[in-house]
Tab-separated table of C-alpha atoms in Angstrom:
chain	number	residue	atom	x	y	z
A	23	MET	CA	66.990	82.645	119.323
A	24	HIS	CA	69.711	83.858	116.962
A	25	THR	CA	72.185	81.619	115.165
A	26	ILE	CA	75.252	83.691	114.310
A	27	PHE	CA	77.850	82.608	111.765
A	28	ILE	CA	81.181	84.424	112.121
A	29	THR	CA	84.330	84.204	110.036
A	30	GLY	CA	87.614	85.238	111.626
A	31	GLY	CA	86.087	84.444	114.996
A	32	THR	CA	89.354	83.265	116.530
A	33	GLY	CA	91.188	86.491	115.669
A	34	CYS	CA	91.551	89.531	117.891
A	35	ILE	CA	88.357	91.344	116.906
A	36	GLY	CA	86.401	88.158	116.325
A	37	SER	CA	87.151	86.880	119.815
A	38	VAL	CA	86.103	90.046	121.616
A	39	THR	CA	83.011	90.262	119.395
A	40	ILE	CA	81.986	86.760	120.471
A	41	TYR	CA	82.601	87.753	124.096
A	42	LYS	CA	80.213	90.682	123.668
A	43	LEU	CA	77.616	88.683	121.713
A	44	LEU	CA	77.437	86.041	124.433
A	45	GLN	CA	76.267	88.691	126.873
A	46	SER	CA	72.934	88.725	125.009
A	47	LYS	CA	70.248	86.195	125.936
A	48	GLU	CA	68.981	86.423	122.356
A	49	VAL	CA	72.031	84.528	121.064
A	50	GLY	CA	71.362	80.797	120.955
A	51	LYS	CA	74.379	79.629	118.970
A	52	ILE	CA	77.560	81.082	117.485
A	53	VAL	CA	79.197	79.051	114.722
A	54	VAL	CA	82.843	80.090	114.358
A	55	ALA	CA	84.533	79.467	111.004
A	56	THR	CA	88.298	79.178	111.400
A	57	ARG	CA	91.274	78.018	109.374
A	58	SER	CA	93.598	77.531	112.328
A	59	ASN	CA	91.381	76.000	115.047
A	60	ASN	CA	93.425	78.099	117.494
A	61	THR	CA	91.057	78.991	120.325
A	62	ASP	CA	93.638	80.791	122.487
A	63	PRO	CA	92.393	84.299	121.538
A	64	LEU	CA	88.875	83.296	122.606
A	65	LYS	CA	90.177	81.960	125.909
A	66	LEU	CA	91.619	85.416	126.660
A	67	TRP	CA	88.032	86.628	126.987
A	68	LEU	CA	86.049	83.543	127.942
A	69	GLY	CA	88.490	81.495	130.008
A	70	LYS	CA	89.509	77.900	129.368
A	71	ALA	CA	85.941	76.596	129.491
A	72	LEU	CA	84.416	78.097	126.356
A	73	ASP	CA	80.701	78.854	126.334
A	74	ALA	CA	78.534	75.904	125.287
A	75	ARG	CA	76.799	78.086	122.702
A	76	ILE	CA	79.994	78.177	120.588
A	77	GLU	CA	80.559	75.665	117.794
A	78	PHE	CA	83.573	75.490	115.464
A	79	VAL	CA	83.833	74.607	111.798
A	80	LYS	CA	87.127	74.427	109.918
A	81	LEU	CA	86.823	76.602	106.835
A	82	ASP	CA	89.031	78.462	104.372
A	83	VAL	CA	87.088	81.497	103.169
A	84	ALA	CA	88.821	81.196	99.791
A	85	ASP	CA	87.188	77.756	99.297
A	86	TYR	CA	83.935	78.683	97.581
A	87	ASP	CA	82.440	75.170	97.589
A	88	ALA	CA	83.166	74.731	101.279
A	89	ILE	CA	81.569	78.089	102.114
A	90	GLU	CA	78.400	77.111	100.283
A	91	ALA	CA	78.141	73.736	102.017
A	92	VAL	CA	78.930	75.003	105.512
A	93	VAL	CA	76.786	78.138	105.516
A	94	ALA	CA	73.782	76.372	104.005
A	95	LYS	CA	74.019	73.730	106.730
A	96	VAL	CA	74.310	76.302	109.533
A	97	ASN	CA	71.428	78.374	108.092
A	98	PRO	CA	72.291	81.429	110.233
A	99	THR	CA	70.061	84.317	111.168
A	100	HIS	CA	73.068	86.677	111.329
A	101	ILE	CA	76.472	86.724	109.606
A	102	ILE	CA	79.582	88.607	110.750
A	103	HIS	CA	82.409	88.522	108.213
A	104	LEU	CA	85.801	89.287	109.777
A	105	GLY	CA	88.009	86.708	108.062
A	106	ALA	CA	90.703	88.420	105.974
A	107	TYR	CA	94.381	88.829	105.230
A	108	GLN	CA	95.746	91.900	107.050
A	109	SER	CA	97.722	94.734	105.459
A	110	PRO	CA	101.246	93.222	105.517
A	111	ASP	CA	100.054	89.930	104.009
A	112	CYS	CA	97.996	91.705	101.341
A	113	SER	CA	101.043	93.730	100.328
A	114	LYS	CA	103.280	90.664	100.222
A	115	TYR	CA	100.835	88.173	98.720
A	116	HIS	CA	98.603	90.154	96.360
A	117	ILE	CA	96.852	87.247	94.675
A	118	GLN	CA	96.147	85.352	97.882
A	119	GLY	CA	94.897	88.578	99.461
A	120	MET	CA	92.514	89.111	96.568
A	121	GLU	CA	91.280	85.507	96.717
A	122	ILE	CA	90.573	85.713	100.458
A	123	ASN	CA	89.572	89.329	101.033
A	124	THR	CA	87.552	89.779	97.843
A	125	GLY	CA	86.858	86.294	96.514
A	126	GLY	CA	85.905	84.864	99.890
A	127	THR	CA	83.728	87.877	100.637
A	128	MET	CA	81.981	87.563	97.277
A	129	ALA	CA	81.385	83.842	97.862
A	130	LEU	CA	79.921	84.489	101.307
A	131	PHE	CA	77.542	87.134	99.970
A	132	ASP	CA	76.502	84.818	97.126
A	133	VAL	CA	75.632	82.054	99.594
A	134	ALA	CA	73.934	84.516	101.944
A	135	GLU	CA	71.526	85.544	99.177
A	136	LYS	CA	70.007	82.047	99.326
A	137	LEU	CA	69.530	81.878	103.098
A	138	PRO	CA	65.855	81.841	104.112
A	139	ASN	CA	66.200	83.211	107.652
A	140	LEU	CA	68.999	85.784	107.390
A	141	LYS	CA	68.241	88.997	109.295
A	142	ARG	CA	71.575	90.853	109.272
A	143	PHE	CA	74.983	90.856	107.573
A	144	VAL	CA	77.884	92.747	109.192
A	145	PHE	CA	81.098	93.209	107.210
A	146	ALA	CA	84.426	94.257	108.732
A	147	SER	CA	85.751	97.039	106.530
A	148	SER	CA	88.605	99.436	107.262
A	149	ALA	CA	89.625	103.078	107.340
A	150	ALA	CA	92.072	101.966	104.637
A	151	VAL	CA	89.270	102.621	102.121
A	152	TYR	CA	90.030	106.346	102.490
A	153	GLY	CA	92.946	108.134	100.881
A	154	ILE	CA	95.896	109.817	102.562
A	155	ARG	CA	95.078	112.474	105.184
A	156	ALA	CA	96.202	115.329	102.909
A	157	MET	CA	93.219	114.644	100.628
A	158	TYR	CA	90.766	115.896	103.224
A	159	PRO	CA	90.809	119.568	104.311
A	160	GLU	CA	87.915	119.120	106.750
A	161	PRO	CA	88.605	118.417	110.452
A	162	GLY	CA	86.412	115.312	110.702
A	163	ILE	CA	86.295	112.876	107.793
A	164	THR	CA	82.805	111.527	107.197
A	165	GLU	CA	81.717	108.349	105.446
A	166	ASP	CA	80.729	110.168	102.246
A	167	ALA	CA	84.267	111.486	101.638
A	168	GLN	CA	86.174	110.502	98.509
A	169	LEU	CA	87.654	106.999	98.783
A	170	ALA	CA	91.154	106.281	97.446
A	171	PRO	CA	92.706	103.260	99.209
A	172	PRO	CA	96.505	103.593	99.672
A	173	ASN	CA	97.253	99.860	99.555
A	174	HIS	CA	95.933	96.497	98.374
A	175	TYR	CA	94.240	95.823	101.707
A	176	GLY	CA	92.158	98.989	101.365
A	177	ILE	CA	91.289	98.156	97.762
A	178	TRP	CA	89.991	94.725	98.752
A	179	LYS	CA	88.000	96.217	101.656
A	180	LEU	CA	86.423	98.796	99.377
A	181	ALA	CA	85.489	95.990	96.983
A	182	GLY	CA	83.866	94.242	99.947
A	183	GLU	CA	81.785	97.321	100.719
A	184	HIS	CA	80.531	97.445	97.128
A	185	LEU	CA	79.636	93.751	97.331
A	186	ALA	CA	77.806	94.469	100.591
A	187	ARG	CA	75.796	97.241	98.964
A	188	LEU	CA	74.957	95.009	96.000
A	189	PHE	CA	73.899	92.254	98.411
A	190	TYR	CA	71.542	94.644	100.197
A	191	ASP	CA	70.115	95.953	96.927
A	192	THR	CA	69.385	92.372	95.878
A	193	THR	CA	68.040	90.956	99.144
A	194	LYS	CA	66.999	93.929	101.319
A	195	VAL	CA	68.671	92.129	104.247
A	196	PRO	CA	69.975	94.898	106.567
A	197	THR	CA	73.715	95.179	105.956
A	198	VAL	CA	76.385	97.081	107.899
A	199	CYS	CA	80.020	97.806	106.993
A	200	LEU	CA	82.259	98.909	109.873
A	201	ARG	CA	85.409	100.886	109.045
A	202	ILE	CA	88.070	100.094	111.636
A	203	ASN	CA	91.348	101.930	112.159
A	204	THR	CA	93.895	101.168	114.944
A	205	THR	CA	92.607	98.678	117.498
A	206	TYR	CA	94.712	98.341	120.637
A	207	GLY	CA	94.505	96.131	123.702
A	208	LYS	CA	94.239	92.488	124.710
A	209	GLY	CA	94.547	90.034	121.831
A	210	ARG	CA	95.984	92.537	119.321
A	211	ASP	CA	99.017	90.565	118.185
A	212	LYS	CA	99.150	90.913	114.386
A	213	GLY	CA	99.034	93.540	111.666
A	214	LYS	CA	100.841	96.778	110.931
A	215	THR	CA	98.912	98.749	113.552
A	216	SER	CA	99.607	96.302	116.394
A	217	ALA	CA	102.587	98.523	117.325
A	218	PRO	CA	100.687	100.645	119.925
A	219	THR	CA	99.646	97.446	121.676
A	220	ASN	CA	103.219	96.162	121.610
A	221	ALA	CA	104.334	99.383	123.311
A	222	ILE	CA	101.963	98.632	126.187
A	223	LYS	CA	103.050	94.987	126.283
A	224	ALA	CA	106.716	95.971	126.583
A	225	ILE	CA	106.030	97.785	129.853
A	226	ALA	CA	103.868	95.023	131.307
A	227	MET	CA	106.370	92.323	130.397
A	228	GLY	CA	109.251	94.395	131.713
A	229	ALA	CA	107.475	94.940	135.024
A	230	VAL	CA	107.035	91.209	135.513
A	231	LEU	CA	110.553	90.300	134.372
A	232	GLY	CA	112.112	93.155	136.329
A	233	LYS	CA	113.949	94.513	133.278
A	234	LEU	CA	113.613	97.511	130.993
A	235	ILE	CA	112.353	96.583	127.517
A	236	PRO	CA	112.730	99.587	125.169
A	237	PHE	CA	110.126	99.949	122.428
A	238	GLU	CA	110.267	102.161	119.317
A	239	MET	CA	107.223	102.939	117.207
A	240	PRO	CA	108.014	102.021	113.581
A	241	TYR	CA	105.806	104.758	112.106
A	242	GLU	CA	104.913	108.353	112.966
A	243	GLY	CA	102.130	110.891	112.596
A	244	ARG	CA	98.569	110.801	113.876
A	245	GLU	CA	96.473	107.735	114.512
A	246	ASN	CA	92.812	106.944	115.142
A	247	TYR	CA	92.617	104.618	118.171
A	248	HIS	CA	89.903	102.155	119.236
A	249	PHE	CA	89.996	100.201	122.501
A	250	VAL	CA	89.526	96.516	121.683
A	251	GLU	CA	86.454	95.996	123.889
A	252	ASP	CA	84.753	98.941	122.177
A	253	VAL	CA	85.374	97.313	118.790
A	254	GLY	CA	83.746	94.093	119.964
A	255	ALA	CA	80.818	96.129	121.271
A	256	HIS	CA	80.448	97.769	117.849
A	257	PHE	CA	80.145	94.448	116.054
A	258	ALA	CA	77.770	93.015	118.646
A	259	ALA	CA	75.492	96.079	118.567
A	260	CYS	CA	75.494	96.315	114.780
A	261	THR	CA	74.555	92.635	114.656
A	262	LEU	CA	71.815	92.604	117.283
A	263	ASP	CA	70.391	96.131	117.596
A	264	GLU	CA	67.447	97.277	115.518
A	265	TYR	CA	68.525	98.500	112.090
A	266	SER	CA	67.208	98.577	108.535
A	267	GLY	CA	68.917	99.447	105.274
A	268	PHE	CA	72.548	99.548	104.199
A	269	GLY	CA	75.271	101.630	105.816
A	270	ALA	CA	79.023	102.050	106.002
A	271	PHE	CA	80.188	103.526	109.311
A	272	ASN	CA	83.392	104.806	110.871
A	273	ILE	CA	83.576	103.174	114.289
A	274	LYS	CA	84.008	105.334	117.368
A	275	GLY	CA	87.572	106.328	118.192
A	276	GLU	CA	89.903	109.157	119.124
A	277	THR	CA	92.655	110.614	116.940
A	278	ILE	CA	95.850	111.926	118.512
A	279	ALA	CA	99.537	112.124	117.598
A	280	ILE	CA	101.487	108.927	118.143
A	281	GLU	CA	103.808	110.767	120.545
A	282	ASP	CA	100.761	111.784	122.602
A	283	PHE	CA	99.580	108.177	122.728
A	284	LEU	CA	102.985	107.129	124.069
A	285	THR	CA	102.772	109.909	126.660
A	286	ILE	CA	99.417	108.558	127.858
A	287	VAL	CA	100.906	105.065	128.075
A	288	LYS	CA	103.757	106.434	130.195
A	289	GLU	CA	101.390	108.350	132.475
A	290	GLN	CA	99.222	105.304	133.076
A	291	ALA	CA	102.251	103.102	133.693
A	292	ILE	CA	103.531	105.595	136.290
A	293	ALA	CA	100.119	105.637	137.985
A	294	LEU	CA	100.265	101.840	138.225
A	295	GLY	CA	103.781	101.836	139.681
A	296	MET	CA	105.569	100.699	136.495
A	297	GLU	CA	107.548	103.902	135.880
A	298	GLU	CA	110.993	102.271	135.872
A	299	PHE	CA	109.941	99.950	133.048
A	300	VAL	CA	108.948	102.686	130.582
A	301	SER	CA	111.191	103.303	127.578
A	302	LEU	CA	109.032	104.384	124.655
A	303	SER	CA	109.973	106.431	121.608
A	304	VAL	CA	109.365	106.884	117.892
A	305	SER	CA	112.112	105.337	115.769
A	306	ASP	CA	114.486	107.642	113.911
A	307	ALA	CA	113.679	105.565	110.842
A	308	ALA	CA	109.916	105.820	111.362
A	309	THR	CA	107.824	106.096	108.212
A	310	PRO	CA	104.599	108.142	108.033
A	311	ASN	CA	101.408	106.364	109.049
A	312	ILE	CA	99.677	105.748	105.710
A	313	PHE	CA	96.202	105.288	107.162
A	314	VAL	CA	93.914	108.291	107.444
A	315	SER	CA	93.026	109.689	110.871
A	316	ASP	CA	90.592	112.299	112.258
A	317	LEU	CA	87.557	110.202	111.372
A	318	SER	CA	84.108	111.437	112.342
A	319	HIS	CA	81.937	108.919	114.193
A	320	GLU	CA	78.798	111.053	114.346
A	321	LYS	CA	76.910	108.780	111.933
A	322	ILE	CA	77.300	105.592	113.964
A	323	GLN	CA	76.748	107.468	117.223
A	324	ASN	CA	73.369	108.620	115.952
A	325	THR	CA	72.427	105.205	114.554
A	326	PHE	CA	73.575	102.706	117.203
A	327	LYS	CA	73.226	104.581	120.463
A	328	SER	CA	74.409	101.797	122.816
A	329	ILE	CA	78.005	101.684	121.536
A	330	PRO	CA	80.632	102.887	124.069
A	331	LEU	CA	83.711	105.046	123.596
A	332	THR	CA	86.407	104.310	126.170
A	333	SER	CA	88.944	107.095	126.722
A	334	ILE	CA	92.480	106.284	125.608
A	335	ALA	CA	93.699	106.706	129.182
A	336	ASP	CA	91.211	104.151	130.502
A	337	GLY	CA	91.820	101.782	127.596
A	338	VAL	CA	95.575	101.904	128.137
A	339	LYS	CA	95.183	101.406	131.898
A	340	ASN	CA	92.958	98.366	131.371
A	341	SER	CA	95.407	96.981	128.810
A	342	LEU	CA	98.415	97.423	131.093
A	343	LEU	CA	96.636	95.578	133.894
A	344	ALA	CA	95.500	92.789	131.556
A	345	PHE	CA	98.957	92.321	130.023
A	346	LYS	CA	100.650	92.342	133.430
A	347	ALA	CA	98.310	89.589	134.625
A	348	MET	CA	98.986	87.627	131.432
A	349	ALA	CA	102.748	88.053	131.832
A	350	GLU	CA	102.524	86.819	135.412
A	351	ASN	CA	100.736	83.635	134.370
A	352	GLY	CA	102.968	83.066	131.331
A	353	THR	CA	100.393	83.679	128.598
A	354	LEU	CA	101.554	87.052	127.227
A	355	ASN	CA	102.615	86.777	123.598
A	356	TYR	CA	105.582	89.172	123.402
A	357	SER	CA	109.131	88.721	122.163
A	358	VAL	CA	111.875	90.170	124.387
A	359	GLU	CA	114.762	89.553	121.984
């Protein structure tokens, strides 16, 4: 039976990853490292009674000594490293972002080198490791393209990928880096690219309150979208499925213009009878989306064949229904100021 150690397990992606991992009978225990001890995101997927296979440890990934003590005690067979500052925090707090996103990652890899039973290490990277879209003339950007991160967050993630490669070269423990772009859906409450999710929330909340809640996208351009359950499925598959070697992968997604995404949201809302609560637009002051889009996912599709790709229409529909149910029971996290 597997013992999985996961950092960032009470965040959006961590929670849905745990939900997907628990569907495997091979998973005996999941040890969740968290700074906040806030289990609400997990309860979105698992309900109030959390699975008995989950254990929690309070841990700051910037505390090197604590990482060494905790991980050695857990002695995991698999590690998933999701804990990190997101883009806005990395831009605002450069030093703290470096200490957590790079220092904490380095410490975790250092400790992992000493583990006797480790079979897999999965690192959450980002499409922010690429440069701006204008750098790439090809229609689908592959993993071997030139990397030129446009912000501190991308720089720290690229550093993490290099540490992952060095870890594999040293240990030969199979190691996977997953490059994520815009995740949308249930549990996506924080980060610069939570705006598409907030657009969906505005409609669901408005439908329950019986009032129109206008929403404006704060940035414009094209965006590479991933439905949240698909992202969890990626991490679960890349943790549990057969794999050897080192690899960095774009996760499966679909790139469209932001205006087209809003159109799909409107269409799905109309189909669900929420038409009168739709007021979506791109702000006149919108800035260009700095993250690259049009990513190719051929490499991961050929390597991990069980990973799904939910259409944007279906992902939006599922999200609208989930948020409406949450709004009805008073658990939807959305400001209506």
